[in-house]
């Protein structure tokens, strides 16, 4: 939890304590001799203290200036005013937003100035009363209009009314323990009546939304991992996911499979990222829910990573993965090609397992020369039966050798997933919009819907819930949207390297179409003097970037060396 949240939570808890104390006192006062009218008026002044704060400030300034005018000399007044100015200005640092800090400091400066003038000349001395009224009104407008303040006040009142309202939602006896307000809504920890289970409260989220008078589907209730009689209630007042999350690009980060892949933005504004190294992923959602968009977000991060080779199966005839073709190690667009690709993946897996055994190692650690392999399968349901057995064995054995499956499908039923253990091997689950409640359980696992993992209410494409070892609470998020131009630009920039020629191959083919072979031949022909990159560009017919990429691959494999900008093949 951020420092801002902690501070906000402390402030809310403090206000709630004060409110309870005040209510107890006022109850006691009412039951004793105190006149009812005064108690009621005090209650109103307390309830609307936030809205009336500018008025209270003006009254306190006038009163304290009048007392100081009678009791203190000019020197003491100026010292006190300066002291308040400096102290208040330091205290204003606690506001995390620049405009809030600025507002607090301007108001403080004006208030201290007015107070010092009022204390020296007397607060009733013209034109001080007029200045106070006009200045107070101007300073009050931003205060009254401030969205975060209004939202905090609304939450406080909701919390105060909770014990009464909760009865209508079938949660009688529950109370709010703490609440945190953020830019999009608030999160409250609610203690349930003894004997009531978290599951009962989770099932009442629609009733709570009705009780609070908020939008449908804007209340999410989840279990508190520490206590069965507590739940976390999240109320989203403005939907942060309504805006399309544009893909932010790679920034300064060098993509690698060893780091989590950013998928999109969560409702609290944080980036949602998922680790795909040694983990298989299942993405599910109805037609148009944004499965392919999510696959694009994954590809945009994996394709530029030097330590991973990405293969794709797109049984929509290449409609979705076609634009990535150049950047993919292999792409299958028909059921027959898919079976061949999966068979190659299984051979690769077996070869890696043998290599690990020969080295006496248990885990494949991806590098530029020993890459991880990620196989993306869009429209998994279209795979032919013979492919399912191979998928099953890759799902079971792929982790240790860094061969990962990312599967996208509409409904991952047992029939679609085959009779093997493929679904149970999926460590990362991403649920997009589903039509029926039971489909959430199909994607995320049995019991997910009853535990608050609900995506049947999602209406926007790309909205998802992520369940993996690092994400165990249902936080609605929206996938990054990647434009076709961005896909084309990434795929064009990070062309998949052509497999290296075997180590023994030193023959210069007479007429080679293969640029990798032409590169190797040019390096071998150059002998010990080596060859410059422009000559290699001519020999291969490829770009300078491609030549450098291929040369660095060969260098990593110990097959070439460079001196003074000239490259030569090792004997
Ligand atoms: N993250 C997103 N943000 C905004 N719009 C999106 C997002 N993802 C997808 N969309 C939009 O939703 C539409 C459908 O998306 P997409 O093709 O990814 O869905 P799908 O689940 O793969 O559908 P199908 O099952 O037909 O393949 C697209 O036109 C796209 O513009």
PDB file of N, CA and C in Angstrom, residues 395-476:
ATOM      1  N   UNK A 395       2.463 -29.255 -21.941  1.00  0.00           N
ATOM      2  CA  UNK A 395       1.973 -28.605 -20.710  1.00  0.00           C
ATOM      3  C   UNK A 395       2.569 -29.280 -19.483  1.00  0.00           C
ATOM      4  N   UNK A 396       2.721 -30.604 -19.549  1.00  0.00           N
ATOM      5  CA  UNK A 396       3.227 -31.319 -18.365  1.00  0.00           C
ATOM      6  C   UNK A 396       4.741 -31.200 -18.213  1.00  0.00           C
ATOM      7  N   UNK A 397       5.464 -31.212 -19.361  1.00  0.00           N
ATOM      8  CA  UNK A 397       6.922 -31.317 -19.270  1.00  0.00           C
ATOM      9  C   UNK A 397       7.679 -30.039 -19.632  1.00  0.00           C
ATOM     10  N   UNK A 398       6.940 -29.030 -20.117  1.00  0.00           N
ATOM     11  CA  UNK A 398       7.626 -27.857 -20.681  1.00  0.00           C
ATOM     12  C   UNK A 398       8.286 -26.924 -19.677  1.00  0.00           C
ATOM     13  N   UNK A 399       7.751 -26.863 -18.457  1.00  0.00           N
ATOM     14  CA  UNK A 399       8.214 -25.826 -17.511  1.00  0.00           C
ATOM     15  C   UNK A 399       9.725 -25.827 -17.303  1.00  0.00           C
ATOM     16  N   UNK A 400      10.273 -27.008 -16.936  1.00  0.00           N
ATOM     17  CA  UNK A 400      11.693 -27.065 -16.561  1.00  0.00           C
ATOM     18  C   UNK A 400      12.587 -26.612 -17.709  1.00  0.00           C
ATOM     19  N   UNK A 401      12.145 -26.894 -18.961  1.00  0.00           N
ATOM     20  CA  UNK A 401      13.005 -26.554 -20.097  1.00  0.00           C
ATOM     21  C   UNK A 401      12.573 -25.236 -20.753  1.00  0.00           C
ATOM     22  N   UNK A 402      11.807 -24.446 -20.028  1.00  0.00           N
ATOM     23  CA  UNK A 402      11.377 -23.106 -20.465  1.00  0.00           C
ATOM     24  C   UNK A 402      10.614 -23.132 -21.788  1.00  0.00           C
ATOM     25  N   UNK A 403       9.762 -24.151 -21.954  1.00  0.00           N
ATOM     26  CA  UNK A 403       8.859 -24.176 -23.114  1.00  0.00           C
ATOM     27  C   UNK A 403       7.451 -23.889 -22.563  1.00  0.00           C
ATOM     28  N   UNK A 404       6.908 -22.752 -22.954  1.00  0.00           N
ATOM     29  CA  UNK A 404       5.669 -22.270 -22.346  1.00  0.00           C
ATOM     30  C   UNK A 404       4.540 -22.200 -23.354  1.00  0.00           C
ATOM     31  N   UNK A 405       3.336 -22.528 -22.902  1.00  0.00           N
ATOM     32  CA  UNK A 405       2.147 -22.421 -23.759  1.00  0.00           C
ATOM     33  C   UNK A 405       1.320 -21.225 -23.318  1.00  0.00           C
ATOM     34  N   UNK A 406       0.837 -20.450 -24.288  1.00  0.00           N
ATOM     35  CA  UNK A 406      -0.148 -19.399 -23.987  1.00  0.00           C
ATOM     36  C   UNK A 406      -1.347 -19.706 -24.877  1.00  0.00           C
ATOM     37  N   UNK A 407      -2.454 -20.076 -24.242  1.00  0.00           N
ATOM     38  CA  UNK A 407      -3.621 -20.567 -24.981  1.00  0.00           C
ATOM     39  C   UNK A 407      -4.774 -19.584 -24.872  1.00  0.00           C
ATOM     40  N   UNK A 408      -5.375 -19.221 -25.996  1.00  0.00           N
ATOM     41  CA  UNK A 408      -6.555 -18.352 -25.953  1.00  0.00           C
ATOM     42  C   UNK A 408      -7.741 -19.120 -26.527  1.00  0.00           C
ATOM     43  N   UNK A 409      -8.837 -19.110 -25.810  1.00  0.00           N
ATOM     44  CA  UNK A 409     -10.026 -19.820 -26.266  1.00  0.00           C
ATOM     45  C   UNK A 409     -11.279 -19.171 -25.685  1.00  0.00           C
ATOM     46  N   UNK A 410     -12.439 -19.484 -26.289  1.00  0.00           N
ATOM     47  CA  UNK A 410     -13.671 -18.856 -25.777  1.00  0.00           C
ATOM     48  C   UNK A 410     -14.163 -19.525 -24.510  1.00  0.00           C
ATOM     49  N   UNK A 411     -14.315 -20.871 -24.560  1.00  0.00           N
ATOM     50  CA  UNK A 411     -14.795 -21.604 -23.377  1.00  0.00           C
ATOM     51  C   UNK A 411     -13.891 -22.810 -23.187  1.00  0.00           C
ATOM     52  N   UNK A 412     -13.027 -22.784 -22.195  1.00  0.00           N
ATOM     53  CA  UNK A 412     -12.092 -23.910 -22.034  1.00  0.00           C
ATOM     54  C   UNK A 412     -12.756 -25.123 -21.378  1.00  0.00           C
ATOM     55  N   UNK A 413     -13.776 -25.680 -22.053  1.00  0.00           N
ATOM     56  CA  UNK A 413     -14.444 -26.854 -21.486  1.00  0.00           C
ATOM     57  C   UNK A 413     -13.506 -28.052 -21.566  1.00  0.00           C
ATOM     58  N   UNK A 414     -13.866 -29.117 -20.864  1.00  0.00           N
ATOM     59  CA  UNK A 414     -13.040 -30.324 -20.870  1.00  0.00           C
ATOM     60  C   UNK A 414     -12.931 -30.860 -22.293  1.00  0.00           C
ATOM     61  N   UNK A 415     -14.027 -30.724 -23.046  1.00  0.00           N
ATOM     62  CA  UNK A 415     -14.056 -31.231 -24.423  1.00  0.00           C
ATOM     63  C   UNK A 415     -13.037 -30.467 -25.280  1.00  0.00           C
ATOM     64  N   UNK A 416     -13.006 -29.132 -25.097  1.00  0.00           N
ATOM     65  CA  UNK A 416     -12.085 -28.303 -25.870  1.00  0.00           C
ATOM     66  C   UNK A 416     -10.640 -28.576 -25.462  1.00  0.00           C
ATOM     67  N   UNK A 417     -10.414 -28.727 -24.170  1.00  0.00           N
ATOM     68  CA  UNK A 417      -9.040 -28.843 -23.669  1.00  0.00           C
ATOM     69  C   UNK A 417      -8.505 -30.276 -23.809  1.00  0.00           C
ATOM     70  N   UNK A 418      -9.359 -31.195 -24.251  1.00  0.00           N
ATOM     71  CA  UNK A 418      -8.913 -32.580 -24.362  1.00  0.00           C
ATOM     72  C   UNK A 418      -9.064 -33.253 -23.002  1.00  0.00           C
ATOM     73  N   UNK A 419      -8.833 -34.575 -22.993  1.00  0.00           N
ATOM     74  CA  UNK A 419      -9.078 -35.277 -21.735  1.00  0.00           C
ATOM     75  C   UNK A 419      -7.862 -35.306 -20.830  1.00  0.00           C
ATOM     76  N   UNK A 420      -6.778 -34.724 -21.311  1.00  0.00           N
ATOM     77  CA  UNK A 420      -5.557 -34.731 -20.507  1.00  0.00           C
ATOM     78  C   UNK A 420      -5.597 -33.692 -19.393  1.00  0.00           C
ATOM     79  N   UNK A 421      -4.398 -33.344 -18.956  1.00  0.00           N
ATOM     80  CA  UNK A 421      -4.318 -32.459 -17.782  1.00  0.00           C
ATOM     81  C   UNK A 421      -3.989 -31.029 -18.181  1.00  0.00           C
ATOM     82  N   UNK A 422      -4.206 -30.685 -19.478  1.00  0.00           N
ATOM     83  CA  UNK A 422      -3.766 -29.370 -19.956  1.00  0.00           C
ATOM     84  C   UNK A 422      -4.286 -28.233 -19.091  1.00  0.00           C
ATOM     85  N   UNK A 423      -5.611 -28.229 -18.808  1.00  0.00           N
ATOM     86  CA  UNK A 423      -6.150 -27.086 -18.069  1.00  0.00           C
ATOM     87  C   UNK A 423      -5.551 -26.978 -16.666  1.00  0.00           C
ATOM     88  N   UNK A 424      -5.379 -28.131 -16.029  1.00  0.00           N
ATOM     89  CA  UNK A 424      -4.851 -28.061 -14.655  1.00  0.00           C
ATOM     90  C   UNK A 424      -3.387 -27.609 -14.638  1.00  0.00           C
ATOM     91  N   UNK A 425      -2.718 -27.652 -15.808  1.00  0.00           N
ATOM     92  CA  UNK A 425      -1.312 -27.228 -15.862  1.00  0.00           C
ATOM     93  C   UNK A 425      -1.160 -25.728 -16.096  1.00  0.00           C
ATOM     94  N   UNK A 426      -2.289 -25.041 -16.276  1.00  0.00           N
ATOM     95  CA  UNK A 426      -2.231 -23.599 -16.591  1.00  0.00           C
ATOM     96  C   UNK A 426      -2.067 -22.807 -15.293  1.00  0.00           C
ATOM     97  N   UNK A 427      -0.891 -22.238 -15.080  1.00  0.00           N
ATOM     98  CA  UNK A 427      -0.632 -21.544 -13.809  1.00  0.00           C
ATOM     99  C   UNK A 427      -1.133 -20.113 -13.836  1.00  0.00           C
ATOM    100  N   UNK A 428      -1.280 -19.557 -15.060  1.00  0.00           N
ATOM    101  CA  UNK A 428      -1.750 -18.175 -15.185  1.00  0.00           C
ATOM    102  C   UNK A 428      -3.113 -18.228 -15.859  1.00  0.00           C
ATOM    103  N   UNK A 429      -4.123 -17.612 -15.240  1.00  0.00           N
ATOM    104  CA  UNK A 429      -5.457 -17.626 -15.840  1.00  0.00           C
ATOM    105  C   UNK A 429      -5.913 -16.179 -16.044  1.00  0.00           C
ATOM    106  N   UNK A 430      -6.371 -15.901 -17.247  1.00  0.00           N
ATOM    107  CA  UNK A 430      -6.870 -14.547 -17.522  1.00  0.00           C
ATOM    108  C   UNK A 430      -8.312 -14.682 -18.008  1.00  0.00           C
ATOM    109  N   UNK A 431      -9.241 -14.100 -17.258  1.00  0.00           N
ATOM    110  CA  UNK A 431     -10.651 -14.186 -17.655  1.00  0.00           C
ATOM    111  C   UNK A 431     -11.110 -12.843 -18.190  1.00  0.00           C
ATOM    112  N   UNK A 432     -11.555 -12.847 -19.460  1.00  0.00           N
ATOM    113  CA  UNK A 432     -12.170 -11.655 -20.046  1.00  0.00           C
ATOM    114  C   UNK A 432     -13.689 -11.821 -19.892  1.00  0.00           C
ATOM    115  N   UNK A 433     -14.460 -11.024 -20.626  1.00  0.00           N
ATOM    116  CA  UNK A 433     -15.919 -11.101 -20.455  1.00  0.00           C
ATOM    117  C   UNK A 433     -16.441 -12.495 -20.814  1.00  0.00           C
ATOM    118  N   UNK A 434     -17.327 -13.023 -19.962  1.00  0.00           N
ATOM    119  CA  UNK A 434     -17.967 -14.303 -20.256  1.00  0.00           C
ATOM    120  C   UNK A 434     -19.473 -14.073 -20.292  1.00  0.00           C
ATOM    121  N   UNK A 435     -20.197 -15.036 -20.879  1.00  0.00           N
ATOM    122  CA  UNK A 435     -21.641 -14.853 -20.980  1.00  0.00           C
ATOM    123  C   UNK A 435     -22.335 -15.455 -19.770  1.00  0.00           C
ATOM    124  N   UNK A 436     -21.860 -16.638 -19.356  1.00  0.00           N
ATOM    125  CA  UNK A 436     -22.512 -17.309 -18.231  1.00  0.00           C
ATOM    126  C   UNK A 436     -21.578 -17.370 -17.051  1.00  0.00           C
ATOM    127  N   UNK A 437     -22.195 -17.343 -15.865  1.00  0.00           N
ATOM    128  CA  UNK A 437     -21.396 -17.337 -14.642  1.00  0.00           C
ATOM    129  C   UNK A 437     -20.457 -18.542 -14.572  1.00  0.00           C
ATOM    130  N   UNK A 438     -20.978 -19.703 -15.015  1.00  0.00           N
ATOM    131  CA  UNK A 438     -20.188 -20.928 -14.907  1.00  0.00           C
ATOM    132  C   UNK A 438     -18.910 -20.835 -15.732  1.00  0.00           C
ATOM    133  N   UNK A 439     -18.906 -19.992 -16.767  1.00  0.00           N
ATOM    134  CA  UNK A 439     -17.715 -19.870 -17.614  1.00  0.00           C
ATOM    135  C   UNK A 439     -16.544 -19.265 -16.851  1.00  0.00           C
ATOM    136  N   UNK A 440     -16.830 -18.429 -15.849  1.00  0.00           N
ATOM    137  CA  UNK A 440     -15.737 -17.866 -15.049  1.00  0.00           C
ATOM    138  C   UNK A 440     -15.016 -19.013 -14.337  1.00  0.00           C
ATOM    139  N   UNK A 441     -15.789 -19.971 -13.825  1.00  0.00           N
ATOM    140  CA  UNK A 441     -15.179 -21.112 -13.138  1.00  0.00           C
ATOM    141  C   UNK A 441     -14.379 -21.974 -14.119  1.00  0.00           C
ATOM    142  N   UNK A 442     -14.894 -22.067 -15.387  1.00  0.00           N
ATOM    143  CA  UNK A 442     -14.175 -22.862 -16.386  1.00  0.00           C
ATOM    144  C   UNK A 442     -12.784 -22.275 -16.627  1.00  0.00           C
ATOM    145  N   UNK A 443     -12.711 -20.940 -16.660  1.00  0.00           N
ATOM    146  CA  UNK A 443     -11.424 -20.301 -16.959  1.00  0.00           C
ATOM    147  C   UNK A 443     -10.541 -20.234 -15.708  1.00  0.00           C
ATOM    148  N   UNK A 444     -11.141 -19.803 -14.600  1.00  0.00           N
ATOM    149  CA  UNK A 444     -10.316 -19.514 -13.418  1.00  0.00           C
ATOM    150  C   UNK A 444     -10.221 -20.678 -12.435  1.00  0.00           C
ATOM    151  N   UNK A 445     -11.128 -21.636 -12.576  1.00  0.00           N
ATOM    152  CA  UNK A 445     -11.107 -22.767 -11.648  1.00  0.00           C
ATOM    153  C   UNK A 445     -12.394 -22.803 -10.834  1.00  0.00           C
ATOM    154  N   UNK A 446     -12.746 -24.009 -10.370  1.00  0.00           N
ATOM    155  CA  UNK A 446     -14.017 -24.189  -9.654  1.00  0.00           C
ATOM    156  C   UNK A 446     -14.077 -23.289  -8.419  1.00  0.00           C
ATOM    157  N   UNK A 447     -15.232 -22.698  -8.194  1.00  0.00           N
ATOM    158  CA  UNK A 447     -15.442 -21.875  -6.984  1.00  0.00           C
ATOM    159  C   UNK A 447     -15.040 -20.428  -7.154  1.00  0.00           C
ATOM    160  N   UNK A 448     -14.442 -20.099  -8.331  1.00  0.00           N
ATOM    161  CA  UNK A 448     -13.955 -18.720  -8.517  1.00  0.00           C
ATOM    162  C   UNK A 448     -15.108 -17.725  -8.451  1.00  0.00           C
ATOM    163  N   UNK A 449     -16.221 -18.044  -9.131  1.00  0.00           N
ATOM    164  CA  UNK A 449     -17.339 -17.090  -9.172  1.00  0.00           C
ATOM    165  C   UNK A 449     -17.873 -16.796  -7.781  1.00  0.00           C
ATOM    166  N   UNK A 450     -18.003 -17.846  -6.990  1.00  0.00           N
ATOM    167  CA  UNK A 450     -18.547 -17.658  -5.633  1.00  0.00           C
ATOM    168  C   UNK A 450     -17.571 -16.898  -4.742  1.00  0.00           C
ATOM    169  N   UNK A 451     -16.299 -16.888  -5.108  1.00  0.00           N
ATOM    170  CA  UNK A 451     -15.320 -16.145  -4.308  1.00  0.00           C
ATOM    171  C   UNK A 451     -15.150 -14.709  -4.802  1.00  0.00           C
ATOM    172  N   UNK A 452     -15.987 -14.289  -5.727  1.00  0.00           N
ATOM    173  CA  UNK A 452     -15.952 -12.880  -6.137  1.00  0.00           C
ATOM    174  C   UNK A 452     -15.241 -12.620  -7.452  1.00  0.00           C
ATOM    175  N   UNK A 453     -14.795 -13.690  -8.160  1.00  0.00           N
ATOM    176  CA  UNK A 453     -14.117 -13.496  -9.457  1.00  0.00           C
ATOM    177  C   UNK A 453     -15.202 -13.491 -10.530  1.00  0.00           C
ATOM    178  N   UNK A 454     -15.672 -12.305 -10.893  1.00  0.00           N
ATOM    179  CA  UNK A 454     -16.826 -12.233 -11.790  1.00  0.00           C
ATOM    180  C   UNK A 454     -16.519 -11.380 -13.018  1.00  0.00           C
ATOM    181  N   UNK A 455     -16.705 -11.955 -14.183  1.00  0.00           N
ATOM    182  CA  UNK A 455     -16.446 -11.168 -15.385  1.00  0.00           C
ATOM    183  C   UNK A 455     -17.684 -11.119 -16.282  1.00  0.00           C
ATOM    184  N   UNK A 456     -18.799 -11.690 -15.805  1.00  0.00           N
ATOM    185  CA  UNK A 456     -20.016 -11.664 -16.631  1.00  0.00           C
ATOM    186  C   UNK A 456     -20.601 -10.254 -16.702  1.00  0.00           C
ATOM    187  N   UNK A 457     -20.183  -9.368 -15.772  1.00  0.00           N
ATOM    188  CA  UNK A 457     -20.689  -7.995 -15.801  1.00  0.00           C
ATOM    189  C   UNK A 457     -19.808  -7.067 -16.637  1.00  0.00           C
ATOM    190  N   UNK A 458     -18.658  -7.568 -17.124  1.00  0.00           N
ATOM    191  CA  UNK A 458     -17.781  -6.709 -17.937  1.00  0.00           C
ATOM    192  C   UNK A 458     -18.478  -6.374 -19.256  1.00  0.00           C
ATOM    193  N   UNK A 459     -18.317  -5.123 -19.681  1.00  0.00           N
ATOM    194  CA  UNK A 459     -18.943  -4.781 -20.954  1.00  0.00           C
ATOM    195  C   UNK A 459     -17.906  -4.315 -21.972  1.00  0.00           C
ATOM    196  N   UNK A 460     -16.715  -3.923 -21.493  1.00  0.00           N
ATOM    197  CA  UNK A 460     -15.735  -3.340 -22.422  1.00  0.00           C
ATOM    198  C   UNK A 460     -14.735  -4.381 -22.912  1.00  0.00           C
ATOM    199  N   UNK A 461     -14.379  -4.341 -24.198  1.00  0.00           N
ATOM    200  CA  UNK A 461     -13.370  -5.300 -24.670  1.00  0.00           C
ATOM    201  C   UNK A 461     -12.031  -5.016 -23.994  1.00  0.00           C
ATOM    202  N   UNK A 462     -11.337  -6.072 -23.629  1.00  0.00           N
ATOM    203  CA  UNK A 462     -10.014  -5.906 -23.004  1.00  0.00           C
ATOM    204  C   UNK A 462     -10.079  -5.885 -21.488  1.00  0.00           C
ATOM    205  N   UNK A 463     -11.300  -5.814 -20.889  1.00  0.00           N
ATOM    206  CA  UNK A 463     -11.390  -5.822 -19.419  1.00  0.00           C
ATOM    207  C   UNK A 463     -11.183  -7.256 -18.949  1.00  0.00           C
ATOM    208  N   UNK A 464     -10.320  -7.459 -17.955  1.00  0.00           N
ATOM    209  CA  UNK A 464      -9.997  -8.825 -17.534  1.00  0.00           C
ATOM    210  C   UNK A 464      -9.697  -8.917 -16.045  1.00  0.00           C
ATOM    211  N   UNK A 465      -9.727 -10.168 -15.557  1.00  0.00           N
ATOM    212  CA  UNK A 465      -9.243 -10.473 -14.212  1.00  0.00           C
ATOM    213  C   UNK A 465      -8.071 -11.428 -14.369  1.00  0.00           C
ATOM    214  N   UNK A 466      -7.041 -11.226 -13.571  1.00  0.00           N
ATOM    215  CA  UNK A 466      -5.848 -12.082 -13.668  1.00  0.00           C
ATOM    216  C   UNK A 466      -5.693 -12.888 -12.387  1.00  0.00           C
ATOM    217  N   UNK A 467      -5.510 -14.192 -12.558  1.00  0.00           N
ATOM    218  CA  UNK A 467      -5.269 -15.064 -11.409  1.00  0.00           C
ATOM    219  C   UNK A 467      -3.963 -15.814 -11.651  1.00  0.00           C
ATOM    220  N   UNK A 468      -2.981 -15.570 -10.807  1.00  0.00           N
ATOM    221  CA  UNK A 468      -1.712 -16.297 -10.879  1.00  0.00           C
ATOM    222  C   UNK A 468      -1.077 -16.221  -9.495  1.00  0.00           C
ATOM    223  N   UNK A 469       0.083 -16.832  -9.290  1.00  0.00           N
ATOM    224  CA  UNK A 469       0.625 -16.842  -7.927  1.00  0.00           C
ATOM    225  C   UNK A 469       0.820 -15.436  -7.346  1.00  0.00           C
ATOM    226  N   UNK A 470       1.008 -14.423  -8.188  1.00  0.00           N
ATOM    227  CA  UNK A 470       1.203 -13.060  -7.651  1.00  0.00           C
ATOM    228  C   UNK A 470      -0.096 -12.274  -7.567  1.00  0.00           C
ATOM    229  N   UNK A 471      -1.155 -12.740  -8.201  1.00  0.00           N
ATOM    230  CA  UNK A 471      -2.412 -11.985  -8.215  1.00  0.00           C
ATOM    231  C   UNK A 471      -3.535 -12.885  -7.716  1.00  0.00           C
ATOM    232  N   UNK A 472      -3.874 -12.743  -6.443  1.00  0.00           N
ATOM    233  CA  UNK A 472      -4.921 -13.624  -5.914  1.00  0.00           C
ATOM    234  C   UNK A 472      -6.155 -12.867  -5.426  1.00  0.00           C
ATOM    235  N   UNK A 473      -6.273 -11.592  -5.838  1.00  0.00           N
ATOM    236  CA  UNK A 473      -7.544 -10.882  -5.584  1.00  0.00           C
ATOM    237  C   UNK A 473      -8.079 -10.386  -6.932  1.00  0.00           C
ATOM    238  N   UNK A 474      -9.399 -10.428  -7.077  1.00  0.00           N
ATOM    239  CA  UNK A 474      -9.977 -10.061  -8.377  1.00  0.00           C
ATOM    240  C   UNK A 474      -9.988  -8.554  -8.598  1.00  0.00           C
ATOM    241  N   UNK A 475      -8.971  -8.049  -9.256  1.00  0.00           N
ATOM    242  CA  UNK A 475      -8.893  -6.604  -9.513  1.00  0.00           C
ATOM    243  C   UNK A 475      -9.162  -6.362 -10.999  1.00  0.00           C
ATOM    244  N   UNK A 476     -10.304  -5.758 -11.343  1.00  0.00           N
ATOM    245  CA  UNK A 476     -10.583  -5.518 -12.763  1.00  0.00           C
ATOM    246  C   UNK A 476      -9.488  -4.669 -13.413  1.00  0.00           C
TER     247      UNK A 476
END
